[in-house]
XYZ file of C-alpha atoms in Angstrom:
605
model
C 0.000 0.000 0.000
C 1.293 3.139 -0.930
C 0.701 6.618 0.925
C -0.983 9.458 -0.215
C 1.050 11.831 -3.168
C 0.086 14.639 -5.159
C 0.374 13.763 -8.772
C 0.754 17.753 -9.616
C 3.100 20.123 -10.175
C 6.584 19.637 -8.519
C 5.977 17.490 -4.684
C 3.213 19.063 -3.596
C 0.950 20.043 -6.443
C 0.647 23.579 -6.244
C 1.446 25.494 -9.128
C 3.786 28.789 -8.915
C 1.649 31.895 -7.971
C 3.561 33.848 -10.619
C 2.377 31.113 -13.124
C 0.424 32.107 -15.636
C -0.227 29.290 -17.700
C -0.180 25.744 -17.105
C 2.215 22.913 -17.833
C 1.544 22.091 -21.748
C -0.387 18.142 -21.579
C -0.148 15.972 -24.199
C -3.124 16.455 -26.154
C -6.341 13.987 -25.285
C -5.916 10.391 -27.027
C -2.108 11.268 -27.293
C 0.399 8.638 -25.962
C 3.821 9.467 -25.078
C 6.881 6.615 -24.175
C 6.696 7.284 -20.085
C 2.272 7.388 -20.314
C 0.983 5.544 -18.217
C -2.768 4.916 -16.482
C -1.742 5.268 -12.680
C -2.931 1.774 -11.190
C -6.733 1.767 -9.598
C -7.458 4.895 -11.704
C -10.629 4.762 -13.197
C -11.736 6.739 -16.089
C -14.365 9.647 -15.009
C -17.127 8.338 -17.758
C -17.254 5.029 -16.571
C -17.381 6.521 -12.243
C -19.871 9.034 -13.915
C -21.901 5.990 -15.253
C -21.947 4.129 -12.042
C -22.878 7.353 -10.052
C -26.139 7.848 -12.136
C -27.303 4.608 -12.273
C -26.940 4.085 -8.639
C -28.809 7.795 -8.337
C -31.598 6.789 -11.114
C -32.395 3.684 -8.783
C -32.711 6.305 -6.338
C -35.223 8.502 -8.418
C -36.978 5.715 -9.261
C -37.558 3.828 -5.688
C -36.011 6.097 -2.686
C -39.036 7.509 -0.552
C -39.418 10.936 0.170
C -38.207 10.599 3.924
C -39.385 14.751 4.790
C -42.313 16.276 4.552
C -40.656 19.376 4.268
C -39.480 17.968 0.843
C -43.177 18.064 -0.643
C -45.001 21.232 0.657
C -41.836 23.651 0.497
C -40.814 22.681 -2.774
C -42.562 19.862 -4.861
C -45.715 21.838 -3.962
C -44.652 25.311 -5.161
C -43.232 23.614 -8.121
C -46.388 22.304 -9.112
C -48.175 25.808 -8.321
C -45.589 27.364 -11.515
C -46.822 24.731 -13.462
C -50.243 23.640 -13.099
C -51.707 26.663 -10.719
C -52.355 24.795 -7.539
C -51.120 23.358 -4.777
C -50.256 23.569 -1.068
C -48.741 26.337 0.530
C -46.161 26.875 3.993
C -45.974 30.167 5.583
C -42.552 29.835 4.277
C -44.166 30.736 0.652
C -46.308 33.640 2.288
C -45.295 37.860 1.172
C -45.536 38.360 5.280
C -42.587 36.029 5.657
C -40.915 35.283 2.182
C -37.965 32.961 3.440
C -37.728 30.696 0.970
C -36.535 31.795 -2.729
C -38.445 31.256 -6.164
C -35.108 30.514 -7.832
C -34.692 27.428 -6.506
C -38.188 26.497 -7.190
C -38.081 28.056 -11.033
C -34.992 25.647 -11.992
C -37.178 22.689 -10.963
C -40.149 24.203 -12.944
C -38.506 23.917 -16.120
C -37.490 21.180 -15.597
C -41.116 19.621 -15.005
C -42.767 21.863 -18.036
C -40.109 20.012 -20.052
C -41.229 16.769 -19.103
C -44.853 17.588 -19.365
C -44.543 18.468 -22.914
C -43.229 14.597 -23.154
C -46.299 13.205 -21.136
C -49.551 14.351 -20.106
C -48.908 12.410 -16.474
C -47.635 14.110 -13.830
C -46.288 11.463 -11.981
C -44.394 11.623 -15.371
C -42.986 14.887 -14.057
C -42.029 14.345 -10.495
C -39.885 11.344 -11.992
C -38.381 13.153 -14.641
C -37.077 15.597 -12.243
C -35.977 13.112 -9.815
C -33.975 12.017 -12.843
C -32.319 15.060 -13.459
C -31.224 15.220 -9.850
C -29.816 11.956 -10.092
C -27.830 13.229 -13.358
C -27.124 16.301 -11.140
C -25.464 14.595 -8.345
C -23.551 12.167 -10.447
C -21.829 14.582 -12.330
C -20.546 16.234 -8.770
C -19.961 13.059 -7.552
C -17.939 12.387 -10.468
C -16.315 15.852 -10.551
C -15.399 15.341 -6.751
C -13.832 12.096 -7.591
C -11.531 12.828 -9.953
C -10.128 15.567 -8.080
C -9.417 13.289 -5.076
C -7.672 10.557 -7.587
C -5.774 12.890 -9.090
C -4.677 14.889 -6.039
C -4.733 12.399 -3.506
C -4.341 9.127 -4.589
C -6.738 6.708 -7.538
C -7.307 4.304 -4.349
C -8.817 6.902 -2.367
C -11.059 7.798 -5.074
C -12.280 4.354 -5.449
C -12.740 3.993 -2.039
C -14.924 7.416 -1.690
C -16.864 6.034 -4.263
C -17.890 3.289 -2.400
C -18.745 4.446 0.369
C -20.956 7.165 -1.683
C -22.595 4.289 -3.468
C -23.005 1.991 -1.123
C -24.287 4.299 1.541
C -27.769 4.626 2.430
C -27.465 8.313 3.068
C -26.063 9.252 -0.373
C -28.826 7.160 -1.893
C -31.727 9.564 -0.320
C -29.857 12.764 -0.403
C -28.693 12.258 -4.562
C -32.472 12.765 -5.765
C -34.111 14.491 -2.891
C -36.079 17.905 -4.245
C -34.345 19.907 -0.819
C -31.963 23.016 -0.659
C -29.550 20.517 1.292
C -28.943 18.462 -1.589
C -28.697 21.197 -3.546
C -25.749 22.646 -1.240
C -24.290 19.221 -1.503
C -23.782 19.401 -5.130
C -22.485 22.816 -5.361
C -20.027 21.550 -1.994
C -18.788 18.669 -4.031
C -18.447 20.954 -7.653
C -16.810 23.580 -4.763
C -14.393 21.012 -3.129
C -12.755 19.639 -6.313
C -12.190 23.065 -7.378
C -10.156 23.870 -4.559
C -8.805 20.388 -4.605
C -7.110 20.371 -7.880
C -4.580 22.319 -8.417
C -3.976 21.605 -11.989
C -3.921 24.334 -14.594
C -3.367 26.769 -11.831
C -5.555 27.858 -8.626
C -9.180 27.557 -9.071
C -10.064 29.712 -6.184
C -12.350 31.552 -7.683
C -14.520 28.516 -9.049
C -14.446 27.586 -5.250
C -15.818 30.285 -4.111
C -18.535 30.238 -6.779
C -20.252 26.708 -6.494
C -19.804 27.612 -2.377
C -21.481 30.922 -2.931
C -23.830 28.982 -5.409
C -25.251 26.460 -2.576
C -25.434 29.220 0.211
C -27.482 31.817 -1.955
C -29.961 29.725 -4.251
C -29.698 26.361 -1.736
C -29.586 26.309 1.757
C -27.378 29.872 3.302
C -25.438 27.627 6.344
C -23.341 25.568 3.638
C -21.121 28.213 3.338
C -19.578 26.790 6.879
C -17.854 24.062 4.776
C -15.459 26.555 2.666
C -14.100 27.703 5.631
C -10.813 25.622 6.271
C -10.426 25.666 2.500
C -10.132 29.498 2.512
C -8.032 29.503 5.343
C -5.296 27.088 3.532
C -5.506 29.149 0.335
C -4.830 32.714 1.952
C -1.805 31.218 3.719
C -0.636 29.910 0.911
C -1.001 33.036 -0.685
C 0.487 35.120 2.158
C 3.606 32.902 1.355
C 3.533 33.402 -2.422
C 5.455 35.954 -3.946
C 1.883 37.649 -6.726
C -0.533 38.221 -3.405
C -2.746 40.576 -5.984
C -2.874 37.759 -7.983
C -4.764 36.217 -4.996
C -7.369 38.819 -4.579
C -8.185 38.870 -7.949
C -9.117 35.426 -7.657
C -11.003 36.082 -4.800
C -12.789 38.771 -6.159
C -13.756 37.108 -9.056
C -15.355 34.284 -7.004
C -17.242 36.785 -4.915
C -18.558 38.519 -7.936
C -19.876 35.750 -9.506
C -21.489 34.773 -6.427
C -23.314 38.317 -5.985
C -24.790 38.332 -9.634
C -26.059 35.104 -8.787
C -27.421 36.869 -5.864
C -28.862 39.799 -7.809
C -30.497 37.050 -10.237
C -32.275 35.819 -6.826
C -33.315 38.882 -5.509
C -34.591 40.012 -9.059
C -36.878 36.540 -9.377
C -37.933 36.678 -6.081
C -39.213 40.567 -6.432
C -40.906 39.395 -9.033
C -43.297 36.986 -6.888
C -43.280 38.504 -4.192
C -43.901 41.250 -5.351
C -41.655 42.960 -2.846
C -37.615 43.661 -2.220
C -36.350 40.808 -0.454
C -32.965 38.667 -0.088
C -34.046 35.368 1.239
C -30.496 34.180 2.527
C -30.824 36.734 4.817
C -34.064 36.094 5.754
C -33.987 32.430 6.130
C -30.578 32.938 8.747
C -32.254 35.916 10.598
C -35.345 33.377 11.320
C -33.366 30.337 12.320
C -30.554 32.796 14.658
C -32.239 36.136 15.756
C -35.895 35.285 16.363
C -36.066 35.162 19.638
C -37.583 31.989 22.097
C -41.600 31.633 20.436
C -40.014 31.604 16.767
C -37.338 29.673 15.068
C -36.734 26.459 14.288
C -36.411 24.608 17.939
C -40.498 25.226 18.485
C -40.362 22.716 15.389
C -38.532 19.991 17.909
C -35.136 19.539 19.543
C -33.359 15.840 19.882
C -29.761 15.254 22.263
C -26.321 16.098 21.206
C -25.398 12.925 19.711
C -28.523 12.449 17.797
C -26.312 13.164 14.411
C -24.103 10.551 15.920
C -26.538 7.683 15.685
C -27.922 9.102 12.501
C -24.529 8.714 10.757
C -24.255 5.385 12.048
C -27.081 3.777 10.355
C -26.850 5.821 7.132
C -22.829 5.259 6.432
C -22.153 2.714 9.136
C -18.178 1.865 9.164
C -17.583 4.602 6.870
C -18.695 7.607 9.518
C -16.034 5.862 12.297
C -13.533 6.229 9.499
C -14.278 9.819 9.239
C -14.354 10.154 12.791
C -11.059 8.785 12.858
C -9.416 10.628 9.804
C -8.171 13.172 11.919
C -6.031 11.646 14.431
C -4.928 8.832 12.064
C -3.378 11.985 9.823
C -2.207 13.525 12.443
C -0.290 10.181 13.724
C 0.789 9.273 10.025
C 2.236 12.685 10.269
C 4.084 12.036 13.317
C 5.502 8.942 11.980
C 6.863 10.583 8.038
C 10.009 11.502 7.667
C 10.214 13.071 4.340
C 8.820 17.241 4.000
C 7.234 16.475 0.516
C 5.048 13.382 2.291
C 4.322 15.633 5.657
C 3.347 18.066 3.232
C 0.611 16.004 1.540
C -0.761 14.940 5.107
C -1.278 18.415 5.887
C -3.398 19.326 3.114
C -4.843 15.923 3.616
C -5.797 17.622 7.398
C -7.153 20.482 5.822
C -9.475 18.701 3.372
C -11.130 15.874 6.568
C -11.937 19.144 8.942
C -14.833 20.485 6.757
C -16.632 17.047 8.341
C -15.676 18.052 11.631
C -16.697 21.484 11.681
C -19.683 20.651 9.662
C -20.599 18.065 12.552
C -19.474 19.960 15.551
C -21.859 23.057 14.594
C -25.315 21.057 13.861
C -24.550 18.946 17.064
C -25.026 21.733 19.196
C -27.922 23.235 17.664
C -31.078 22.083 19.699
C -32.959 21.555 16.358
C -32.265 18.717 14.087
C -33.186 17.102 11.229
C -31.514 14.414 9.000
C -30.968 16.419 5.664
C -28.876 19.048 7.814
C -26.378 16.776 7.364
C -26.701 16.493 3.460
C -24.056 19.248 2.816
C -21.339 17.437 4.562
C -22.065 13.382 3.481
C -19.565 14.322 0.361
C -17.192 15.244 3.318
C -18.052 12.062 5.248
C -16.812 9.601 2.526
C -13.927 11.535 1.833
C -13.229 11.224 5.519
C -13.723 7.772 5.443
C -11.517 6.922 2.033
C -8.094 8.896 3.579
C -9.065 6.804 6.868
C -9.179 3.759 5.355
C -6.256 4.569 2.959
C -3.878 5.108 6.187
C -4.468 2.628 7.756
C -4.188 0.213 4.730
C -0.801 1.696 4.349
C 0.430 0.816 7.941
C -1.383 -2.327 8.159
C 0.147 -3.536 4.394
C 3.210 -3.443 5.621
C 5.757 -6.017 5.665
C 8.126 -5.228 6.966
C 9.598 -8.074 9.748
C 10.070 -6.056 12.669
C 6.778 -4.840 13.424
C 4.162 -7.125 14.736
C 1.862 -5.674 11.890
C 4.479 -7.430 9.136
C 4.411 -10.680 11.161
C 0.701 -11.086 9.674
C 0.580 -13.882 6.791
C -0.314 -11.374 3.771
C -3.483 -13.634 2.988
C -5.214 -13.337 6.419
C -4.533 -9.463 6.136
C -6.517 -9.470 2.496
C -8.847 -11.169 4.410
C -9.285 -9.373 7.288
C -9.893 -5.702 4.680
C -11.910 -7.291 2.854
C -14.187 -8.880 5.693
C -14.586 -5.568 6.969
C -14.997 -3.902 3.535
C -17.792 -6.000 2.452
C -19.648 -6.075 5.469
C -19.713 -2.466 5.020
C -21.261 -2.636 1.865
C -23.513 -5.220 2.574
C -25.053 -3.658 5.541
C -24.921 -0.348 3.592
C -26.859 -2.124 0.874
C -29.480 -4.076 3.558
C -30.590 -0.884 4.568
C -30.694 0.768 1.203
C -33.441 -2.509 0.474
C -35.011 -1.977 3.767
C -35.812 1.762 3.828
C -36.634 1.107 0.440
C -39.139 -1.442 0.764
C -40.806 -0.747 3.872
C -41.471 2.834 3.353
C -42.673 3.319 0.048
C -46.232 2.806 -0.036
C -47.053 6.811 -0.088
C -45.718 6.531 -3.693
C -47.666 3.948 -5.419
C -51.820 4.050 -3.461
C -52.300 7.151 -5.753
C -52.190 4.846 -9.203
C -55.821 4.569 -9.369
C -56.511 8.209 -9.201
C -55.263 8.049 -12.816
C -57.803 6.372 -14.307
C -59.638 7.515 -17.554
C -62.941 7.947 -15.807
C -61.571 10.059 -12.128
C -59.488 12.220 -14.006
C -61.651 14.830 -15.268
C -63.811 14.592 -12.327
C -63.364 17.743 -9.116
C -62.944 15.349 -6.005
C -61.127 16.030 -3.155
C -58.482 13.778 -1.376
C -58.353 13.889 2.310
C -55.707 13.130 4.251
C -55.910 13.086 8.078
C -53.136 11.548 9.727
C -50.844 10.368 6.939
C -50.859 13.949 6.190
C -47.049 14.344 5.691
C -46.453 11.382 3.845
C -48.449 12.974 1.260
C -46.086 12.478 -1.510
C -47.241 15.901 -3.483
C -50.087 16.795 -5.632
C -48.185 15.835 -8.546
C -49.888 12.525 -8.172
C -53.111 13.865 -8.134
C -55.321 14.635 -11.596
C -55.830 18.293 -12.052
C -59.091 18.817 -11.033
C -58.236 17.422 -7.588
C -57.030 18.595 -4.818
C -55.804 17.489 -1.530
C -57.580 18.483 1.814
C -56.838 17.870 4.932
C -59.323 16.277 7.747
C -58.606 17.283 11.926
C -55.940 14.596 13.390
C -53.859 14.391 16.649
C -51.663 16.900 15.614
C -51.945 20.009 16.523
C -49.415 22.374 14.378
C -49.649 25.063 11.972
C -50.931 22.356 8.247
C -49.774 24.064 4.803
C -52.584 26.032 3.519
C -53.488 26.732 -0.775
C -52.195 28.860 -2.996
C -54.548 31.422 -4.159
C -55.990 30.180 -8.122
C -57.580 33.360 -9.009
C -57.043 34.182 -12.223
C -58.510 37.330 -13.662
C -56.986 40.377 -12.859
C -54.549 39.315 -11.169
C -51.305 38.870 -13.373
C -48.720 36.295 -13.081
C -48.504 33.339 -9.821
C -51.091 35.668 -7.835
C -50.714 32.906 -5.147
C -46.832 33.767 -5.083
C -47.786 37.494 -3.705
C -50.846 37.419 -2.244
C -51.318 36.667 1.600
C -52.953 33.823 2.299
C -55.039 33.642 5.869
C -54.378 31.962 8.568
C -50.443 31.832 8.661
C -47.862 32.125 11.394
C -44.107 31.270 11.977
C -45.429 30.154 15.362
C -46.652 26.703 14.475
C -50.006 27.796 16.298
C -52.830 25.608 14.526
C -55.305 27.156 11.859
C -58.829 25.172 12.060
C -59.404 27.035 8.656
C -57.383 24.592 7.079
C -59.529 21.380 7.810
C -62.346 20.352 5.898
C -65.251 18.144 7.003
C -64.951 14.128 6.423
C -68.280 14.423 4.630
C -67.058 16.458 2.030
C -64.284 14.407 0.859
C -64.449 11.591 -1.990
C -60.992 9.855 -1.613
C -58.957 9.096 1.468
C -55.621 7.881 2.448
C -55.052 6.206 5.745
C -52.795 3.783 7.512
C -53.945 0.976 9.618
C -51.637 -1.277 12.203
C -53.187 -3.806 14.176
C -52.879 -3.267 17.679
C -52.312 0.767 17.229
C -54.609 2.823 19.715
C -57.440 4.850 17.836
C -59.058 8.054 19.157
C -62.271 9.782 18.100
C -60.288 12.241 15.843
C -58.158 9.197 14.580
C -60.153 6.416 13.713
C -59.639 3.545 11.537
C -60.903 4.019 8.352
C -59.859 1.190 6.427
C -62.170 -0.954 8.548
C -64.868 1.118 8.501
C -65.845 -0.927 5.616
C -69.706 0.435 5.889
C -68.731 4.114 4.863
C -65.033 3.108 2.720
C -63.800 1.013 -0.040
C -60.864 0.301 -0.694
C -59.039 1.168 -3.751
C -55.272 0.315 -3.322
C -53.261 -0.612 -0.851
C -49.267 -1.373 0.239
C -48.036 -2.730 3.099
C -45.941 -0.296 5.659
C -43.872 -1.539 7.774
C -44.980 -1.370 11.340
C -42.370 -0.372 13.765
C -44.183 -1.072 16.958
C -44.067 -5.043 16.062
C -40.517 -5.212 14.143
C -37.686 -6.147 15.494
C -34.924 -3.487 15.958
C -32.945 -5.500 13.090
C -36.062 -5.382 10.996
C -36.377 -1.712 11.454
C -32.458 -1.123 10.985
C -31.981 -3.316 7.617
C -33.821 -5.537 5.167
C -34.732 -9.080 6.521
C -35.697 -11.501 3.941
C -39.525 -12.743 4.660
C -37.962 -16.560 4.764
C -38.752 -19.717 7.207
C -35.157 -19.597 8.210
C -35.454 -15.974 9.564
C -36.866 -16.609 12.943
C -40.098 -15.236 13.292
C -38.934 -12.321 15.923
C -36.792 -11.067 13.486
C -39.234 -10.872 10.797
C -40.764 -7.586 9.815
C -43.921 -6.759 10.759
C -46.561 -4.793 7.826
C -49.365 -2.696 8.177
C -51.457 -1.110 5.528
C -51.448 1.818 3.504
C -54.594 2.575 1.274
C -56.449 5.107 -0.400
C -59.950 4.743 0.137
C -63.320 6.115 -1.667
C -66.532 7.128 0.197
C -69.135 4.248 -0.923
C -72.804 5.867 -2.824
C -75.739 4.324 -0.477
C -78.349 4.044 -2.671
């Protein structure tokens, strides 16, 4: 095993700062007498293919996992393109704290696709597709920066544990500002990362700038230690203004993106506002009764346990890239190699800062940590990568040499594929035991409901409701009183005359707070609605404002239904990974289903 080297300009990679142009390349398809592919280096087209197939599985099957996901921005989406849908105070002119940007680039998407197909299921998939092809080209970009400035096997390794992760499978395709942020990090980290050509500071600072402004504003934590590296570096160069300039350019590029935002957003609004602002004055300065802890608050080390079922070994390798650097460190001799492990330190703290900040924050949720999962397997891959290189030795005089070279292979590659394999179990059973939400709707399709004005209740499956993109258009989705007792989304306005353009996207709809204090004006009766969707679990405790309606067979029929898993019967390994139904699984370890159905009101005659 062989440590981590630059493969750039002179030891360490970093090109002159009076350089202005880079070292000539043999032209693409050119072979010289020394060429050679480095060994384990694979070709970015063929990591790009496996990237998007992994993320088109993803489009296809992944379940939305946050409700947040649908009303803040697969709901507004389908507002821009089919004039309804449900509306967060987020959305409201009183509040304005999320941007129409970010919501446009997905509506063009979708009025693409719906010039393809008249289904708008159709859509949703299609862009779920996109964001697969999204992520893979990041993913991609990210990868060949780290074989090319690290080392080929740690690219191959961060590979693997992005595709064989359970986190990176959800967060590739999901329609949230995190994931967003986590492309733009990934685009943002290779920039800095590869040095060859000359600094690409400025592209840094873009994609970085790119994810705080039009995705989510806190990403910008993660370009922190980068910037720190590259102004020392450039205090030591000899050209500092050559620096700036690179630094301005990034920031310039990032404020016209900026203006671009502020300009769409005006435009709905119908108002002056800068939503990056907005959205970190609401979730810092808003005092005790706002902000985002009246939305829920877990422990410290709720992140901790979060990362452990999502990336398993991987996130205590990138717990443990840190000090494992900072011992290889100890333990090199040579300046050029010490060198490498120091900018090997710089790119692993981005996790830890990333992880330290959210930790402490009262209020959590699992896409917070989107951003940083690129960080996380890169973590993981120099982990894994030093200690391969101290435990491959062989040399006699350490006990680590003594080891017969077979029983080390096997030993890695134990641990490797277990790894994957538990990776991949709960990939499967997320997968299968939560989808259900995304395939009751079907019948709602056919020929004879889809010109028909119904309404589709949902009571306490409400935020499972996987968007009205699944809905005809002359549906829409209610909601009927449950146990919970928060501020529901409300409708965007549909007037239409007089009005101009996306009068929903200006006009203030009634009934909204940033307090989470309930609105009974956004309930409708159970005897006003045709269709709804419920969940049943045997043994679950009913109330009078939660009953079960899938065995109130008098009033409800059945039109489809999926089985859910049921969490109060499974087994904590049922719940954790997928167990095979089999008769050699004992029965305790079996998962337990419930059901998922839409229902339609019977006619008495």
């Amino acid at each position: 095993m062989t440590s981590p080297s630059p493969s750039t300009e002179k030891e360490t990679g970093r090109p002159s700062a009076t350089s202005k142009s880079p070292t000539p390349q043999p032209r693409r398809g050119a072979h010289t007498p020394n060429s050679r592919v480095a060994p384990f280096f694979l070709q970015p087209q063929f990591a790009f293919t496996i990237f998007f197939v992994i993320n088109f599985l993803a489009a296809l099957y992944a379940p939305i996992q946050d409700c947040d996901e649908v009303f803040n921005f697969w709901e507004p989406t389908h507002y821009l393109n089919h004039r309804f849908g449900l509306q967060t105070w987020e959305y409201a002119p009183d509040f304005s704290i999320r941007s129409w940007l970010y919501i446009v680039i997905h509506a063009i998407i979708g009025k693409i696709a719906s010039l393809l197909s008249s289904n708008k299921a159709f859509e949703f998939y299609m862009v779920r597709t996109v964001l697969a092809m999204v992520c893979a080209f990041s993913e991609t970009r990210l990868f060949s920066a780290v074989s090319r400035t690290l080392n080929p096997r740690i690219g191959i390794m961060c590979m693997m544990a992005m595709i064989f992760s359970p986190g990176m499978f959800h967060a590739s395709v999901a329609y949230l500002p995190s994931s967003f942020s986590m492309y733009t990090a990934m685009l943002g980290m290779a920039a800095f990362m590869d040095w060859r050509g000359g600094l690409k500071t400025h592209l840094g600072i873009m994609w970085f700038g790119i994810g705080a402004i039009v995705g989510w504003p806190f990403s910008a934590a993660l370009i922190v230690p980068l910037v720190v590296e590259d102004i020392f570096l450039a205090y030591l160069s000899v050209d500092r203004s050559e620096a700036a300039f690179r630094y301005l350019d990034g920031i310039v590029r990032s404020l016209l993106v900026l203006a671009l935002q502020v300009c769409i957003d005006a435009f709905f609004y119908h108002k002056l506002v800068v939503v990056p602002w907005r959205i970190v004055s609401y979730n810092i300065f808003s005092g005790s009764s706002r902000g985002p802890d009246i939305f829920g608050t877990e422990p410290w080390h709720f992140y901790f346990r979060n990362l452990s079922l999502n990336f398993n070994l991987w996130f205590l390798l990138a717990v443990a890239a840190g000090p494992l650097l900072g011992w290889d460190f100890l333990l090199r001799s040579r300046s050029s190699t010490k060198l490498t492990s120091i900018r090997s330190l710089v790119f692993v703290t981005p996790f830890y800062l990333w992880l330290a900040i959210f930790s402490i924050q009262p209020h959590k949720e699992e896409r917070f940590m989107y951003p940083v999962y690129p960080f996380l397997c890169l973590n993981a891959a120099i982990a894994l990568h030093t200690l391969l290189s101290r435990f491959g030795t062989a040399d006699p005089r350490t006990l680590v040499g003594k080891i017969p070279a077979k029983l080390k292979l096997a030993i890695v590659s134990t641990l490797i594929l277990s790894a994957i394999g538990v990776g991949t179990l709960r990939t499967i059973g997320v997968t299968t035991a939560y989808r259900a939400p995304l395939q009751v709707y079907a019948p709602l399709r056919r020929p004879d409901f889809v010109g028909s004005e119904q309404t589709v209740c949902l009571g306490k499956e409400w935020y499972r409701f996987p968007s009205s993109y699944f809905l005809p258009n002359r549906m829409r989705a209610k909601f009927v009183k449950s146990a919970f007792d928060g501020l529901l989304p409300g409708e965007f306005s549909e007037a239409k005359v007089g009005f101009g353009f996306f009068p929903g996207s200006w006009l203030n709809p009634s009934g909204m707070n940033d307090q989470n204090i309930e609105d009974p004006g956004k309930y409708t009766d159970i005897d006003h609605c045709t269709f709804l969707v419920d969940s049943y679990f045997p043994g679950a405790q009913t109330s009078s404002i939660e009953p079960n309606y899938i065995l109130d067979t008098d009033k409800w029929e059945e039109m489809q239904c999926s089985k859910f898993l049921d969490v109060s019967r499974t087994h904590l390994l049922g719940r954790i990974v997928w167990v095979p139904d089999l008769d050699i699984i004992p029965a305790r370890f079996k998962r337990e289903w419930g059901r998922y159905c839409l229902l339609r009101r019977k006619q008495h005659s």
